[in-house]
Coordinates of N, CA and C in Angstrom, one line a residue:
M1029 N 64.0 47.7 9.6 CA 65.6 47.7 8.8 C 65.1 48.2 7.3
N1030 N 64.3 47.6 7.1 CA 63.5 47.5 5.7 C 63.9 48.9 5.5
N1031 N 62.3 49.0 6.3 CA 61.9 50.8 5.9 C 63.1 51.7 5.5
A1032 N 63.7 51.7 6.8 CA 64.9 52.3 7.2 C 66.6 52.4 5.8
E1033 N 66.1 51.7 5.5 CA 66.6 51.2 3.8 C 66.4 52.2 2.9
F1034 N 65.4 51.6 2.8 CA 64.3 52.3 1.8 C 64.4 54.2 1.9
L1035 N 64.1 54.7 3.1 CA 64.4 55.7 3.2 C 65.5 56.3 3.0
K1036 N 66.4 55.7 3.3 CA 67.9 56.0 2.9 C 68.0 55.9 1.3
E1037 N 67.9 55.4 0.7 CA 67.4 54.9 -0.7 C 66.5 56.5 -1.6
A1038 N 64.9 56.5 -0.4 CA 64.6 57.8 -0.5 C 65.2 59.6 -0.7
G1039 N 66.5 59.2 -0.2 CA 67.4 60.3 -0.1 C 67.2 60.9 1.2
V1040 N 66.8 60.9 2.6 CA 67.2 61.4 4.1 C 68.6 61.6 4.3
D1041 N 68.6 62.9 5.2 CA 69.8 62.6 5.7 C 70.2 61.4 7.0
A1042 N 69.1 61.8 7.6 CA 69.5 61.3 9.2 C 67.8 59.8 9.3
V1043 N 68.3 59.7 10.1 CA 67.0 58.3 11.0 C 66.7 58.9 12.2
T1044 N 65.8 59.2 13.0 CA 65.3 59.6 14.7 C 65.0 58.3 14.8
I1045 N 65.2 57.7 16.3 CA 64.2 55.9 17.0 C 64.4 57.2 18.3
A1046 N 63.1 56.6 18.5 CA 62.5 56.7 19.7 C 62.4 56.0 21.1
D1047 N 62.9 56.7 22.4 CA 63.4 55.9 23.5 C 61.8 55.6 24.2
C1048 N 61.7 54.6 23.5 CA 60.0 53.5 24.9 C 59.1 54.9 24.7
P1049 N 58.7 55.4 23.9 CA 57.6 56.4 23.0 C 56.7 55.7 24.5
I1050 N 56.0 56.4 25.1 CA 54.5 57.2 25.9 C 54.7 56.0 26.8
A1051 N 56.0 55.6 27.2 CA 56.5 54.8 27.5 C 56.9 53.5 27.6
R1052 N 56.3 53.2 27.0 CA 56.5 51.8 26.6 C 57.8 50.9 26.2
A1053 N 58.3 50.0 26.7 CA 58.7 49.3 26.5 C 59.8 48.8 25.2
R1054 N 60.2 48.9 24.3 CA 60.3 48.9 22.6 C 61.9 49.0 22.6
V1055 N 62.8 48.2 21.9 CA 64.1 47.4 21.6 C 64.8 49.2 22.0
D1056 N 66.0 49.2 22.5 CA 67.0 50.0 23.3 C 67.0 51.5 22.0
S1057 N 66.9 52.5 21.6 CA 67.4 53.4 20.6 C 67.6 53.6 20.7
S1058 N 69.3 53.6 21.0 CA 70.2 53.6 21.0 C 71.0 52.3 20.7
L1059 N 70.7 51.2 21.5 CA 71.2 50.6 20.1 C 71.0 49.7 19.4
L1060 N 69.4 50.1 18.7 CA 68.6 50.0 17.4 C 69.6 50.9 16.6
A1061 N 70.9 52.1 17.1 CA 71.3 53.4 16.6 C 72.0 52.4 16.1
C1062 N 72.7 52.3 16.5 CA 74.2 51.1 16.4 C 74.1 50.6 15.3
K1063 N 73.1 50.0 15.5 CA 72.7 48.8 14.2 C 72.1 50.0 12.9
L1064 N 71.7 49.9 12.9 CA 71.7 51.0 11.6 C 73.1 51.8 11.5
H1065 N 73.7 51.7 11.9 CA 74.3 53.1 11.8 C 75.5 52.3 10.8
R1066 N 75.4 50.8 12.3 CA 76.5 50.3 11.3 C 76.4 49.3 10.0
E1067 N 75.2 49.3 9.4 CA 75.1 47.9 8.8 C 74.2 49.0 7.5
L1068 N 73.2 50.2 8.0 CA 73.0 50.9 5.9 C 73.7 51.8 6.2
A1069 N 74.9 52.4 7.1 CA 75.6 54.1 6.9 C 74.9 54.7 7.5
L1070 N 74.0 55.0 8.0 CA 72.8 56.1 7.5 C 72.9 57.3 9.0
D1071 N 73.6 57.8 9.0 CA 73.5 59.0 10.5 C 72.5 58.8 10.5
I1072 N 72.3 58.4 12.0 CA 71.2 58.7 13.5 C 71.3 58.9 14.1
I1073 N 69.6 59.7 14.9 CA 69.4 60.8 15.9 C 68.5 60.0 16.8
P1074 N 69.3 59.3 17.3 CA 68.0 58.2 19.2 C 67.9 59.1 20.0
H1075 N 66.4 59.0 20.3 CA 65.3 60.4 21.3 C 67.0 59.2 23.1
M1076 N 67.1 60.6 24.0 CA 67.1 60.0 24.8 C 65.6 60.4 26.1
T1077 N 65.6 59.5 26.4 CA 65.1 59.8 28.1 C 65.3 60.3 29.0
C1078 N 64.7 61.1 30.0 CA 65.8 61.1 31.1 C 65.1 60.2 32.0
R1079 N 63.4 59.9 31.1 CA 62.8 58.5 32.5 C 62.9 57.9 33.2
D1080 N 64.4 57.0 32.0 CA 64.0 55.2 32.6 C 66.1 55.0 33.0
R1081 N 66.8 56.3 33.8 CA 67.3 56.3 33.8 C 68.8 57.2 34.6
N1082 N 69.7 57.1 35.3 CA 69.7 57.9 36.2 C 71.4 58.7 35.3
I1083 N 72.5 59.3 35.9 CA 72.6 60.1 35.0 C 73.8 59.1 34.9
N1084 N 74.1 57.9 35.9 CA 75.5 57.2 35.8 C 75.7 56.3 34.6
A1085 N 74.0 56.2 34.3 CA 73.6 54.8 33.5 C 74.0 55.9 32.1
T1086 N 73.3 57.2 31.9 CA 73.3 57.4 31.3 C 74.6 58.7 30.4
K1087 N 75.4 58.5 31.2 CA 76.8 59.0 30.9 C 77.2 56.6 29.9
A1088 N 77.3 56.1 31.0 CA 77.1 54.5 30.0 C 77.1 55.1 29.2
L1089 N 75.3 55.5 28.5 CA 75.3 55.1 27.1 C 75.9 56.7 26.2
L1090 N 76.6 57.1 26.9 CA 76.8 58.4 25.8 C 77.9 57.9 25.3
F1091 N 78.8 57.1 26.5 CA 80.5 56.4 25.8 C 80.0 55.5 25.3
G1092 N 78.9 54.3 24.9 CA 79.0 53.8 24.3 C 78.4 54.3 22.6
L1093 N 77.5 55.4 22.9 CA 77.2 55.3 20.9 C 78.3 55.9 20.9
Q1094 N 79.4 56.9 21.7 CA 80.3 57.5 21.1 C 81.6 56.7 20.6
I1095 N 81.5 55.1 20.8 CA 82.8 54.0 19.9 C 81.9 53.7 18.7
E1096 N 80.5 53.6 18.8 CA 79.7 52.8 17.6 C 79.5 54.2 16.6
G1097 N 80.4 55.6 16.6 CA 80.2 56.2 16.1 C 79.0 57.3 15.7
I1098 N 78.3 57.2 16.7 CA 77.3 58.1 16.4 C 77.2 59.8 17.8
S1099 N 77.4 60.5 16.6 CA 77.4 62.3 16.8 C 76.1 62.4 17.5
N1100 N 74.8 62.1 17.6 CA 73.8 63.1 17.6 C 72.7 62.6 19.0
V1101 N 72.1 63.4 19.1 CA 71.2 62.8 20.6 C 69.6 63.7 20.9
L1102 N 68.6 63.1 20.5 CA 68.1 63.6 20.4 C 67.5 64.1 22.4
V1103 N 67.1 65.3 23.0 CA 67.0 64.3 24.4 C 65.6 65.6 25.1
V1104 N 64.5 64.1 26.0 CA 63.9 65.3 26.3 C 63.7 64.5 27.4
T1105 N 62.4 64.9 28.6 CA 62.3 64.8 29.5 C 62.0 63.2 29.3
G1106 N 61.3 63.3 28.5 CA 60.1 61.6 28.3 C 58.7 61.7 29.2
D1107 N 57.7 60.7 28.8 CA 56.6 60.3 28.8 C 56.0 59.9 30.6
P1108 N 56.0 60.7 31.5 CA 55.8 59.7 32.5 C 54.9 58.7 31.9
I1109 N 55.1 57.5 32.7 CA 54.1 56.0 33.5 C 53.2 56.4 33.1
P1110 N 52.4 55.2 32.2 CA 50.3 55.3 32.1 C 50.4 54.8 33.8
S1111 N 49.3 55.0 33.9 CA 48.7 55.5 35.4 C 48.5 53.4 35.7
E1112 N 48.6 52.8 34.9 CA 47.7 51.3 34.7 C 48.9 50.5 35.4
D1113 N 50.2 51.8 35.1 CA 52.1 50.5 34.7 C 52.4 50.7 36.3
R1114 N 52.2 51.7 36.7 CA 53.2 52.6 37.8 C 52.9 51.0 39.3
Q1115 N 52.7 50.6 39.5 CA 52.9 49.3 40.7 C 53.6 48.2 40.7
E1116 N 54.4 48.6 38.0 CA 55.3 47.4 38.6 C 56.4 48.2 38.1
V1117 N 56.3 48.8 37.5 CA 57.4 50.1 36.4 C 57.4 51.7 37.2
K1118 N 58.6 51.6 38.0 CA 58.5 53.0 38.6 C 59.6 54.0 37.8
G1119 N 59.4 55.5 37.5 CA 60.1 56.6 36.3 C 60.9 56.6 37.1
V1120 N 62.4 56.9 36.4 CA 63.2 57.5 36.6 C 63.4 58.9 36.8
F1121 N 63.2 59.1 37.6 CA 63.5 61.2 37.2 C 63.8 62.3 37.6
N1122 N 65.5 62.5 37.5 CA 66.5 62.6 38.3 C 67.2 63.9 37.7
F1123 N 67.2 64.3 36.7 CA 66.8 65.0 35.9 C 66.3 65.0 34.6
N1124 N 66.0 66.5 33.8 CA 65.6 66.8 33.0 C 66.0 67.5 31.5
S1125 N 66.1 67.1 30.6 CA 66.6 66.9 29.1 C 67.6 68.5 29.2
Q1126 N 67.1 69.8 29.8 CA 67.4 71.5 29.7 C 69.1 70.7 30.8
I1127 N 69.3 69.6 32.1 CA 70.0 69.1 32.3 C 71.0 67.7 31.7
L1128 N 70.7 67.4 31.3 CA 71.3 66.7 30.3 C 71.2 67.3 29.4
A1129 N 71.1 67.5 28.8 CA 72.1 68.8 27.9 C 73.3 69.6 28.3
G1130 N 73.2 70.1 29.3 CA 74.2 70.6 29.8 C 75.1 69.9 30.5
Y1131 N 75.1 69.0 30.7 CA 76.2 68.1 31.1 C 76.5 66.9 29.4
I1132 N 75.9 67.2 28.2 CA 76.3 66.5 27.1 C 77.4 67.4 27.1
R1133 N 77.1 68.6 26.8 CA 78.4 70.1 26.9 C 79.8 69.9 27.2
D1134 N 78.4 69.8 28.7 CA 80.7 69.6 29.9 C 80.9 68.6 28.6
L1135 N 80.5 66.4 28.6 CA 81.6 66.2 28.3 C 82.0 65.9 26.7
N1136 N 81.5 66.6 26.2 CA 81.5 67.3 25.1 C 83.2 68.5 25.0
E1137 N 83.1 69.0 25.6 CA 84.1 70.2 26.3 C 85.5 69.3 27.0
T1138 N 85.6 67.9 27.6 CA 86.0 67.6 28.7 C 86.4 66.2 28.6
M1139 N 86.2 65.6 27.1 CA 85.7 64.0 27.8 C 85.6 63.2 25.1
F1140 N 85.2 64.1 24.7 CA 84.8 63.5 23.5 C 85.5 64.9 22.7
S1141 N 86.1 63.4 21.4 CA 87.1 63.5 20.4 C 86.3 64.2 18.9
N1142 N 84.9 63.9 19.4 CA 83.6 63.4 18.5 C 82.8 63.9 19.3
P1143 N 82.2 65.2 18.5 CA 81.3 66.0 20.7 C 80.1 65.8 19.6
F1144 N 79.2 65.4 20.5 CA 77.5 64.8 20.2 C 77.1 66.2 20.0
M1145 N 76.0 66.5 18.5 CA 75.1 67.7 18.8 C 74.3 67.3 19.0
V1146 N 73.8 68.2 20.2 CA 72.6 67.8 21.3 C 71.0 68.9 20.5
F1147 N 70.3 67.9 20.5 CA 68.4 68.3 19.7 C 67.6 68.3 20.6
G1148 N 66.8 68.8 20.7 CA 65.6 68.9 21.3 C 64.5 69.0 21.2
A1149 N 63.2 69.4 21.6 CA 61.8 69.0 21.4 C 61.1 70.2 21.3
L1150 N 60.4 71.3 20.2 CA 59.9 72.2 20.0 C 58.3 72.0 19.9
N1151 N 58.1 72.1 21.5 CA 55.8 71.8 20.9 C 55.5 73.2 20.4
L1152 N 55.4 73.0 18.9 CA 54.7 74.4 18.3 C 53.2 74.8 18.7
N1153 N 52.6 73.6 19.7 CA 50.7 73.3 20.4 C 50.7 73.9 21.0
A1154 N 52.0 74.1 22.2 CA 51.3 74.4 22.9 C 50.7 76.2 23.8
V1155 N 50.1 75.6 24.3 CA 48.2 76.4 25.0 C 49.5 77.7 25.5
N1156 N 50.5 76.9 26.2 CA 51.4 78.7 26.0 C 52.5 78.4 26.2
F1157 N 52.6 79.4 24.3 CA 53.7 78.9 24.2 C 55.3 79.6 24.5
E1158 N 54.2 80.7 25.5 CA 55.6 82.1 25.6 C 56.1 80.9 26.5
A1159 N 55.8 80.4 27.8 CA 56.6 79.7 28.5 C 57.1 78.6 27.6
E1160 N 56.1 77.6 26.9 CA 58.0 76.6 25.9 C 58.4 77.4 25.4
L1161 N 58.1 78.5 24.7 CA 59.6 79.5 23.4 C 61.0 80.0 24.5
A1162 N 60.0 80.5 26.3 CA 61.1 80.4 27.4 C 61.9 79.5 27.3
K1163 N 61.4 78.0 28.0 CA 61.8 77.0 28.2 C 63.0 76.4 27.0
A1164 N 62.4 76.4 25.3 CA 63.5 76.2 25.0 C 65.4 77.2 24.3
K1165 N 64.9 77.9 25.0 CA 65.9 79.1 24.9 C 66.9 78.3 26.3
R1166 N 65.5 78.9 27.3 CA 67.2 77.5 28.0 C 67.4 76.4 27.9
K1167 N 66.8 76.4 27.1 CA 67.4 74.7 26.5 C 69.4 75.4 25.0
A1168 N 68.9 76.4 24.3 CA 70.0 76.6 23.5 C 71.0 77.2 24.9
E1169 N 71.2 77.3 25.5 CA 71.6 78.6 26.7 C 72.8 76.8 27.3
Q1170 N 72.3 75.3 27.1 CA 72.5 74.6 27.9 C 73.7 73.6 26.9
G1171 N 73.1 73.6 26.0 CA 74.2 74.2 24.7 C 72.7 72.6 23.2
M1172 N 72.2 73.7 23.4 CA 70.9 72.6 22.4 C 71.0 73.3 20.8
E1173 N 71.5 72.5 19.8 CA 72.0 73.6 19.2 C 70.7 73.2 17.9
G1174 N 70.0 72.3 18.3 CA 68.5 72.6 17.1 C 67.6 71.1 17.5
F1175 N 66.7 72.1 17.0 CA 65.2 71.7 18.1 C 64.1 70.9 16.9
L1176 N 63.7 69.9 16.9 CA 62.4 69.4 16.5 C 60.9 69.1 16.2
T1177 N 60.1 69.8 15.4 CA 58.8 70.3 16.2 C 58.2 69.4 16.2
Q1178 N 57.1 69.9 17.6 CA 55.9 68.6 16.7 C 55.2 69.3 15.8
P1179 N 54.4 68.2 14.9 CA 53.7 68.8 13.2 C 53.3 70.0 13.8
V1180 N 53.3 70.4 12.7 CA 51.9 71.4 11.7 C 51.3 71.1 11.0
H1181 N 49.4 70.9 12.0 CA 48.5 71.0 11.8 C 47.6 72.0 11.6
S1182 N 47.9 73.3 12.3 CA 47.0 74.1 12.2 C 47.9 76.0 11.9
Q1183 N 47.0 77.0 12.0 CA 47.7 77.5 11.6 C 48.5 78.8 12.2
Q1184 N 48.2 78.3 13.7 CA 48.7 78.7 15.0 C 50.1 78.1 15.0
A1185 N 50.0 76.9 14.3 CA 50.9 76.1 14.6 C 52.0 76.9 14.3
L1186 N 51.7 77.1 12.9 CA 52.8 77.7 11.7 C 52.9 79.0 12.1
I1187 N 52.7 79.8 12.9 CA 52.2 81.2 13.3 C 53.4 81.3 14.7
N1188 N 53.4 80.3 15.5 CA 53.9 79.7 16.6 C 55.7 79.2 15.6
L1189 N 55.6 78.8 14.7 CA 57.0 78.6 14.2 C 57.7 79.3 13.6
K1190 N 56.7 80.9 13.6 CA 57.2 82.0 12.9 C 58.0 82.6 13.5
R1191 N 57.5 82.7 15.1 CA 58.2 83.4 16.2 C 59.9 82.8 16.3
A1192 N 59.2 81.3 16.8 CA 60.3 80.9 16.5 C 61.6 80.5 16.1
R1193 N 61.0 80.7 14.8 CA 62.4 81.3 14.1 C 63.0 82.3 14.4
T1194 N 62.2 83.7 15.1 CA 63.1 85.2 15.0 C 63.8 85.1 16.3
A1195 N 63.0 84.3 17.8 CA 63.5 84.4 19.0 C 64.5 83.1 18.9
L1196 N 64.5 82.2 18.1 CA 66.0 80.8 18.3 C 67.4 81.0 17.9
N1197 N 67.7 81.5 18.9 CA 69.1 80.9 17.3 C 69.6 79.4 17.7
A1198 N 69.4 78.9 16.8 CA 69.2 77.3 16.7 C 68.8 77.2 15.2
Y1199 N 69.2 75.7 14.6 CA 68.5 75.0 14.1 C 67.2 74.6 14.0
L1200 N 66.4 75.0 13.1 CA 64.5 74.4 13.1 C 64.9 73.5 12.1
L1201 N 64.2 71.9 12.6 CA 63.5 71.1 11.3 C 61.9 70.4 12.0
G1202 N 60.8 71.5 11.1 CA 59.4 71.1 10.7 C 58.9 69.9 11.3
G1203 N 58.0 70.3 11.9 CA 57.5 68.5 12.3 C 56.0 68.2 11.2
V1204 N 56.6 67.3 10.2 CA 55.4 66.7 9.8 C 55.0 65.5 9.9
L1205 N 53.9 65.0 10.0 CA 53.9 63.8 10.1 C 51.7 63.6 9.8
P1206 N 52.5 63.5 8.2 CA 50.9 62.8 7.2 C 49.9 61.8 8.4
I1207 N 48.6 62.5 7.7 CA 47.7 62.2 8.8 C 46.4 61.4 7.2
V1208 N 46.5 60.2 7.2 CA 46.2 59.0 6.9 C 44.7 58.6 7.2
S1209 N 43.7 59.7 7.3 CA 42.6 58.5 7.6 C 41.8 60.2 8.3
H1210 N 40.1 59.6 8.0 CA 39.2 60.8 9.6 C 39.5 60.1 10.3
R1211 N 39.6 58.9 10.7 CA 39.9 58.4 12.4 C 40.8 58.5 13.5
N1212 N 42.1 58.9 12.1 CA 43.6 59.0 12.6 C 43.9 61.1 12.8
A1213 N 42.9 61.3 12.3 CA 42.7 62.9 12.3 C 42.2 63.1 13.8
V1214 N 41.1 62.2 13.6 CA 40.4 63.0 15.2 C 41.0 62.0 16.5
Y1215 N 41.5 61.4 16.4 CA 42.1 60.4 17.5 C 43.2 62.0 17.7
M1216 N 44.8 62.0 16.3 CA 45.9 62.4 17.3 C 44.8 64.0 17.1
N1217 N 43.7 65.2 17.4 CA 43.4 65.9 17.5 C 43.0 65.5 18.9
N1218 N 42.1 64.5 19.1 CA 41.8 64.3 20.9 C 42.9 63.6 22.6
E1219 N 43.2 62.9 21.4 CA 44.2 62.4 21.8 C 46.1 62.0 22.0
I1220 N 46.0 62.3 21.0 CA 47.7 62.8 21.5 C 48.5 64.2 22.5
S1221 N 48.4 64.7 23.2 CA 49.3 65.6 23.6 C 50.8 65.9 22.7
G1222 N 49.9 67.7 22.1 CA 51.9 68.1 21.7 C 50.7 68.4 20.1
I1223 N 49.6 68.0 19.7 CA 49.4 67.5 18.7 C 48.0 68.0 18.4
E1224 N 48.0 69.0 17.7 CA 46.2 70.1 17.6 C 45.9 70.1 15.8
V1225 N 45.0 69.8 15.4 CA 44.6 69.7 13.7 C 43.6 69.8 13.9
D1226 N 44.6 71.6 12.6 CA 42.3 72.6 12.2 C 41.2 70.9 12.1
E1227 N 40.0 72.1 12.8 CA 39.1 71.1 11.9 C 38.6 70.6 10.9
E1228 N 39.2 72.0 9.8 CA 39.3 72.4 8.8 C 40.3 70.6 7.8
I1229 N 40.9 70.9 8.1 CA 41.8 69.9 7.6 C 40.9 67.7 8.3
V1230 N 40.7 68.0 9.6 CA 40.2 67.0 9.6 C 38.1 66.4 8.8
A1231 N 37.3 67.5 8.6 CA 36.6 67.9 7.9 C 37.6 67.0 6.2
R1232 N 38.5 67.3 5.9 CA 38.8 67.0 4.7 C 38.8 65.4 4.4
Y1233 N 38.7 64.5 5.4 CA 38.6 63.5 5.7 C 37.6 62.8 6.0
E1234 N 36.7 62.8 5.6 CA 35.7 62.6 5.8 C 35.2 61.9 5.0
G1235 N 34.6 60.1 4.8 CA 34.3 59.7 3.6 C 34.8 59.6 2.5
T1236 N 36.7 59.7 2.9 CA 37.6 59.1 1.9 C 38.4 57.8 1.9
S1237 N 38.0 57.2 1.0 CA 38.5 54.7 1.0 C 40.3 55.8 0.9
R1238 N 40.8 55.3 1.4 CA 42.0 54.8 1.9 C 43.2 55.5 0.9
E1239 N 43.6 54.8 -0.7 CA 43.5 55.5 -1.1 C 44.0 56.6 -1.6
E1240 N 42.1 57.3 -1.4 CA 41.9 59.3 -1.7 C 42.3 59.9 -0.3
A1241 N 42.0 59.3 0.8 CA 42.9 59.4 2.5 C 45.5 59.9 2.2
Q1242 N 45.0 58.7 1.5 CA 46.3 58.4 0.6 C 47.2 60.1 -0.2
R1243 N 46.2 60.1 -0.4 CA 46.9 61.0 -2.0 C 46.6 62.1 -1.7
L1244 N 44.7 62.5 0.1 CA 45.1 63.8 0.4 C 46.0 63.6 1.5
A1245 N 46.7 63.0 2.1 CA 48.0 63.3 2.9 C 49.0 64.0 2.0
V1246 N 49.4 63.5 1.1 CA 50.9 63.6 0.6 C 50.3 65.2 0.3
T1247 N 48.6 66.0 -0.3 CA 48.6 67.0 -0.5 C 49.0 68.0 1.3
I1248 N 48.5 67.5 1.7 CA 48.2 68.6 2.9 C 49.2 68.6 3.7
S1249 N 50.2 66.9 3.2 CA 52.1 67.2 4.0 C 52.3 68.6 2.9
C1250 N 52.9 68.8 1.3 CA 53.7 68.6 0.5 C 52.9 70.8 1.2
Q1251 N 51.6 70.9 1.5 CA 51.1 71.9 1.7 C 52.6 72.9 3.0
T1252 N 52.2 71.7 3.7 CA 52.5 72.5 4.9 C 54.2 72.5 5.1
I1253 N 54.3 71.2 4.1 CA 56.4 72.1 4.0 C 56.2 72.8 3.2
D1254 N 55.4 73.5 1.9 CA 55.4 74.6 1.0 C 55.8 76.0 2.3
A1255 N 54.6 75.9 3.7 CA 54.0 77.0 4.4 C 55.6 77.0 5.5
M1256 N 56.6 76.4 5.3 CA 56.8 76.0 6.6 C 58.1 76.4 6.2
R1257 N 58.6 76.9 5.1 CA 59.9 76.6 3.9 C 61.0 77.2 4.6
A1258 N 59.9 79.0 4.8 CA 61.0 79.7 4.8 C 61.8 80.2 6.8
Y1259 N 61.1 79.0 7.5 CA 61.0 79.4 8.1 C 62.1 78.0 9.1
V1260 N 61.7 77.2 8.6 CA 63.4 75.8 8.9 C 64.7 75.8 8.1
D1261 N 65.1 75.2 9.0 CA 66.3 74.9 8.3 C 67.1 73.8 7.8
G1262 N 65.5 72.5 7.6 CA 65.0 71.3 7.6 C 63.5 70.8 8.0
Y1263 N 63.6 69.3 7.7 CA 61.8 68.3 7.9 C 62.6 67.6 9.1
Y1264 N 61.7 67.0 9.9 CA 61.4 66.4 10.9 C 60.1 65.7 10.2
L1265 N 60.3 64.1 9.7 CA 59.9 63.3 8.7 C 59.4 62.7 9.1
I1266 N 57.6 62.6 10.0 CA 57.3 61.3 10.9 C 56.6 60.4 10.2
T1267 N 56.6 59.0 9.7 CA 55.9 58.0 9.5 C 55.5 57.9 9.6
P1268 N 53.9 58.1 9.3 CA 52.7 56.8 9.8 C 52.3 55.7 9.5
F1269 N 52.6 55.3 10.6 CA 52.0 53.5 10.6 C 52.8 52.8 9.1
N1270 N 54.5 53.0 8.9 CA 55.6 52.1 8.5 C 54.9 52.6 6.9
R1271 N 54.0 53.5 6.4 CA 54.0 53.8 5.3 C 54.7 55.0 4.9
V1272 N 56.4 54.2 4.6 CA 57.1 54.5 4.0 C 56.8 56.0 2.5
E1273 N 56.2 55.3 1.6 CA 56.4 55.2 0.6 C 55.3 57.4 0.9
I1274 N 54.6 57.0 1.8 CA 54.5 58.4 1.8 C 55.4 59.2 1.9
I1275 N 56.6 59.2 2.8 CA 57.6 59.2 3.4 C 58.0 59.7 2.3
A1276 N 58.5 59.3 1.2 CA 59.1 59.3 -0.2 C 59.3 60.2 -1.1
E1277 N 57.5 60.2 -1.1 CA 56.9 61.1 -2.0 C 57.3 62.6 -1.1
L1278 N 56.6 62.8 -0.2 CA 57.5 64.4 0.2 C 59.1 64.7 0.6
I1279 N 59.9 63.6 0.5 CA 61.0 64.1 0.1 C 61.2 64.3 -1.6
S1280 N 60.9 63.9 -2.4 CA 60.6 64.1 -4.1 C 60.4 65.2 -3.7
H1281 N 59.1 65.9 -3.1 CA 58.7 67.4 -3.3 C 59.4 67.9 -2.7
I1282 N 60.7 67.8 -1.5 CA 61.4 68.7 -0.7 C 62.5 69.2 -2.1
H1283 N 62.7 67.9 -2.6 CA 64.3 68.7 -3.2 C 63.6 68.7 -4.5
A1284 N 62.6 68.9 -4.7 CA 61.9 69.8 -6.8 C 61.6 70.9 -6.0
H1285 N 61.5 71.3 -5.0 CA 61.2 73.0 -4.4 C 62.5 73.4 -4.1

């Protein structure tokens, strides 16, 4: 809550809330979205996965968000349950993000007085970006009005962003995730699905102190922001390890340019 208030003062337009990322239980994204909206008067974009609810539970959740004045959702299929947890936890995948987007679109047209704006995810680092782009087009046809991209840390991701700008009739929010150490860069490159970091960037963090790495994180992120500027409608700034002061510097750079 403190960090969200800090970011509000720094000038963010909205805050996203992940829905149990990597399938680990966290505070429900919709409940936390309502708390932030009510107490801080922030626009919130709760993530909504298709992993943990059937369509009835999802419909009930959408009704609750309407009552609380939340009018944005990011719809994603969701990460699978980790293999070590599958004895106790079973995934519910009765539908995917495309189907859910179409369902919300139908509810917008028939039931909701304050229609939801539906966002989706776009993986600019997909190995087969042609297939990813075709999937995004189908999502847009189902009612998704905007896409939040995976972080851009490579020239190929930037090339794919340019292609998406031409191919998609939707808002694009370019993903920016500051890298805060050499270990962080290596981990993201090797362990996080959907993120690719150019080796040149990884090498720049070798031997840096915490303070040097933070300055480098701001420098590289600002360069990424500038490179994306002509192809996006806004920026999806992802806070690393609750270090909101880094995000505040990026916001200042965006406003200054």
